[in-house]
mmCIF file of C-alpha atoms in Angstrom:
data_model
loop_
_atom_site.group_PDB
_atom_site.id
_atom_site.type_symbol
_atom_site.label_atom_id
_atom_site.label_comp_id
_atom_site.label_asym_id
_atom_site.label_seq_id
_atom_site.Cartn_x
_atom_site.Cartn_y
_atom_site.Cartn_z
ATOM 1 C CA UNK V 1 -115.835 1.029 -52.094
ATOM 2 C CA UNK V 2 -114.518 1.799 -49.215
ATOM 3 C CA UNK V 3 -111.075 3.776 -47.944
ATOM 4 C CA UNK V 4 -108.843 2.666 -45.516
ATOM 5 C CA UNK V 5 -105.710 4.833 -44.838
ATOM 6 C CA UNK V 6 -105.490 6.133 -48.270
ATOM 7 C CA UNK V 7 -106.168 3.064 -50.181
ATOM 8 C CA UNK V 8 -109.420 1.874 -52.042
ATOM 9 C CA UNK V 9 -109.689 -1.910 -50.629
ATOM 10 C CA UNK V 10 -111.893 -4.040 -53.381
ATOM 11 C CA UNK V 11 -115.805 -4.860 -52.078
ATOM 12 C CA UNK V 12 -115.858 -7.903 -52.983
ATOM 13 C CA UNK V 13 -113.373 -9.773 -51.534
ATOM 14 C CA UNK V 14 -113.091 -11.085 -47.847
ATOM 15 C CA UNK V 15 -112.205 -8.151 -45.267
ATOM 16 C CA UNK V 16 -108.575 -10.434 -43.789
ATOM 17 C CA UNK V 17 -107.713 -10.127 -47.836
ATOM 18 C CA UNK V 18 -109.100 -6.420 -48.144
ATOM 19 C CA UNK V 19 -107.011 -5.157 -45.492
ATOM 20 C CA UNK V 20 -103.664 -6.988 -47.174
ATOM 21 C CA UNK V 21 -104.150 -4.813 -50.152
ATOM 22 C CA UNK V 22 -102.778 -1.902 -47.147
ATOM 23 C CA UNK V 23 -99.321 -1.590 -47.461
ATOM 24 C CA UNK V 24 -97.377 -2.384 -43.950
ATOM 25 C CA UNK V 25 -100.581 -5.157 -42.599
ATOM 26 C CA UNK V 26 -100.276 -8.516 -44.222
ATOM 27 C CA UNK V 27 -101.856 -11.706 -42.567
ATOM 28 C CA UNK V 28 -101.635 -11.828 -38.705
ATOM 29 C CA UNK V 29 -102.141 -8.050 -38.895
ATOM 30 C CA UNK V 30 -105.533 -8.145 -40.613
ATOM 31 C CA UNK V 31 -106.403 -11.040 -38.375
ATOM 32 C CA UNK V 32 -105.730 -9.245 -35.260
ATOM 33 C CA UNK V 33 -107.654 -5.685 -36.846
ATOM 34 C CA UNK V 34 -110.799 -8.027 -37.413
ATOM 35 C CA UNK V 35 -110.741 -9.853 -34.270
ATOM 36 C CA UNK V 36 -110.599 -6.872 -32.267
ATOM 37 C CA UNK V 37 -113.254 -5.083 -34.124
ATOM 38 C CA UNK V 38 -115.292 -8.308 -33.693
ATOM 39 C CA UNK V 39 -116.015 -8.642 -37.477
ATOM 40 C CA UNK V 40 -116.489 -12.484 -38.576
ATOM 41 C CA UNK V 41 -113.817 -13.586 -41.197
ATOM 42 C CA UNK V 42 -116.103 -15.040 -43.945
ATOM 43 C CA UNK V 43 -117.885 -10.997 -43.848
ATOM 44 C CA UNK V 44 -117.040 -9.402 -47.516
ATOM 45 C CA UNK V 45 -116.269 -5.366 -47.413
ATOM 46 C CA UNK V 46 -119.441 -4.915 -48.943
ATOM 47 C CA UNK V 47 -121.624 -6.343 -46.156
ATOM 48 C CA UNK V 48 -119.980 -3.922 -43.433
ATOM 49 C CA UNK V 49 -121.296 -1.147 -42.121
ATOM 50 C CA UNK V 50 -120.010 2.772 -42.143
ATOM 51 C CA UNK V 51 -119.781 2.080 -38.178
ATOM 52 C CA UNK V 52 -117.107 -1.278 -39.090
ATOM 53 C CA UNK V 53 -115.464 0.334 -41.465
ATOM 54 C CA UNK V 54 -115.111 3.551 -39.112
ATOM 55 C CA UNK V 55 -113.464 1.096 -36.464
ATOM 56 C CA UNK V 56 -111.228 -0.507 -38.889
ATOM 57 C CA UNK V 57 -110.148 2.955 -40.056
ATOM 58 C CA UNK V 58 -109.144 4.580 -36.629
ATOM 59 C CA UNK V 59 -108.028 1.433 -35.326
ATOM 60 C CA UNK V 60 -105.425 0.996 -38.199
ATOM 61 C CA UNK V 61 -104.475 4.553 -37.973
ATOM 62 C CA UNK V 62 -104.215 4.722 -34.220
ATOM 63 C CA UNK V 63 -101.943 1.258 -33.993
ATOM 64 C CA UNK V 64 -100.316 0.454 -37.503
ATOM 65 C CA UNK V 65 -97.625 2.600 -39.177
ATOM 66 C CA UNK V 66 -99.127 2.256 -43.350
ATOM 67 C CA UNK V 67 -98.608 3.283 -46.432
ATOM 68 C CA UNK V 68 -96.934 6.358 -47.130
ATOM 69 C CA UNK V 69 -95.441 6.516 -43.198
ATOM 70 C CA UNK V 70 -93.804 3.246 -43.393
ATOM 71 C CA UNK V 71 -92.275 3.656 -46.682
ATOM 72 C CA UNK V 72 -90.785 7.048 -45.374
ATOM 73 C CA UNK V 73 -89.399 5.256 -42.560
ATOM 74 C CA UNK V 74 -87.942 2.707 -44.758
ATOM 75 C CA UNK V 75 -86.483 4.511 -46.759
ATOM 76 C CA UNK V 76 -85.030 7.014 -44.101
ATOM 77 C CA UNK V 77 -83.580 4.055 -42.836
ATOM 78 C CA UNK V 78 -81.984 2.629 -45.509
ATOM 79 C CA UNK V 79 -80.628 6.324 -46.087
ATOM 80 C CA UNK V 80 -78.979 6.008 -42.574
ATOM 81 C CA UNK V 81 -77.272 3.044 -43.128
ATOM 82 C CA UNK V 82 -75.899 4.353 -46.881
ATOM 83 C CA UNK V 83 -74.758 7.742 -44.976
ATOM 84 C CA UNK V 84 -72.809 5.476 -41.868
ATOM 85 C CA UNK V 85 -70.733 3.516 -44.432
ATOM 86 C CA UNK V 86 -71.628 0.541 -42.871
ATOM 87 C CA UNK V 87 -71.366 -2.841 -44.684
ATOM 88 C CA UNK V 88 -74.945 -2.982 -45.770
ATOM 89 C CA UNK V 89 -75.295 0.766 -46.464
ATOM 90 C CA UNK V 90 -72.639 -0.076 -49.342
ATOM 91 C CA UNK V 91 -74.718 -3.190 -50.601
ATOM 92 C CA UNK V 92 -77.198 -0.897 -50.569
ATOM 93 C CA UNK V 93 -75.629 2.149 -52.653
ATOM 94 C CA UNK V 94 -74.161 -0.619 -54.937
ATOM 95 C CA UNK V 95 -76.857 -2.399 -55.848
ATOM 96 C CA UNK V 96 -76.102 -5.402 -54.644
ATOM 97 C CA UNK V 97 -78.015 -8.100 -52.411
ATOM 98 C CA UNK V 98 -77.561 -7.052 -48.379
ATOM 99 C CA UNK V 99 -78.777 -10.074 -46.652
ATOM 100 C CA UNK V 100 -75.782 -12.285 -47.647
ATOM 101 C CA UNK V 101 -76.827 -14.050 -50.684
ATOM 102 C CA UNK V 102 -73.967 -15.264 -53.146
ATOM 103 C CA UNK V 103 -73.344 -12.805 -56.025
ATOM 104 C CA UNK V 104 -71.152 -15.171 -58.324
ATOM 105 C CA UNK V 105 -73.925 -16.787 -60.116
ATOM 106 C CA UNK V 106 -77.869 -15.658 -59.535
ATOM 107 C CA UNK V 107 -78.484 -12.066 -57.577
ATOM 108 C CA UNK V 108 -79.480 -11.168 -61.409
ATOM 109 C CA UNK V 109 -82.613 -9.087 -60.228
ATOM 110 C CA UNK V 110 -79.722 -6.621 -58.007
ATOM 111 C CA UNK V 111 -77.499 -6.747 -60.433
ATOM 112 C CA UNK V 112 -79.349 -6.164 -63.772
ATOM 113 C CA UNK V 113 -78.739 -8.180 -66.645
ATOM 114 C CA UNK V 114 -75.497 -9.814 -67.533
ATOM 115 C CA UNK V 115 -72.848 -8.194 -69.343
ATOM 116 C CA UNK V 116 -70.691 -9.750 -72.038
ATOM 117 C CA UNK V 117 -66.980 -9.622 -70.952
ATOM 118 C CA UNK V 118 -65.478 -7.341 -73.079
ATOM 119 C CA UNK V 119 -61.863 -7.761 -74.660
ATOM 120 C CA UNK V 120 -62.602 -11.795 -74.887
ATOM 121 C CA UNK V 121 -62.420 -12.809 -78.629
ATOM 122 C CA UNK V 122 -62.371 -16.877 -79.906
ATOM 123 C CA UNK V 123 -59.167 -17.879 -81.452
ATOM 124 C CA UNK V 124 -59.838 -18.495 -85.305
ATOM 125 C CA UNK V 125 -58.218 -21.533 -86.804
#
């Protein structure tokens, strides 16, 4: 099995779908790691050598910000924002979507599940 930036990719799969399981490289970035390495797309993990995987390895750490990094940096950013008091800072801190979605119906998985309105009670007859 081999180890790329932290992260045991599966053998058996393609390497363009091996590297995906990296967080921070998705599709074009595993296509662009494999072309420049000069590693055929139908090759499985399995069939490389120590030599291809070594490439892949410093390559991605050399280029690509992954895994833990990245999600530093994300998160550092998203603490910058909170701390400014800008609009999406306070989406952010209150839960609710930032990238202008409506909130009055749907925006359930920001929100959390409804809540029954409380006070509201049907007239008996």
């Amino acid at each position: 099995m081999a180890r790329i930036a932290g992260v045991n990719i599966p053998t058996n799969k393609r390497v363009l779908i091996a590297l995906q399981y990296i967080h921070g490289i998705g599709q074009k970035n595993a296509k662009d790691i494999i072309e420049k390495v000069n590693i055929p797309a139908e090759r499985r993990v399995s069939q490389l050598s120590d030599n291809e995987v070594l490439q892949i390895r410093e390559m991605i750490d050399r280029d690509y910000i992954v895994e833990g990094d990245l999600r530093r940096e994300v998160a550092t950013n998203i603490k910058r924002l909170m701390d400014l008091g800008c609009y999406r800072g306070l989406r952010h801190r209150k839960g609710l979507p930032v990238r202008g979605q409506r909130t009055h119906t749907n925006a359930r998985t920001r929100k959390g599940p409804a809540k029954a309105i409380a006070g509201k009670k049907k007239p008996t007859a």
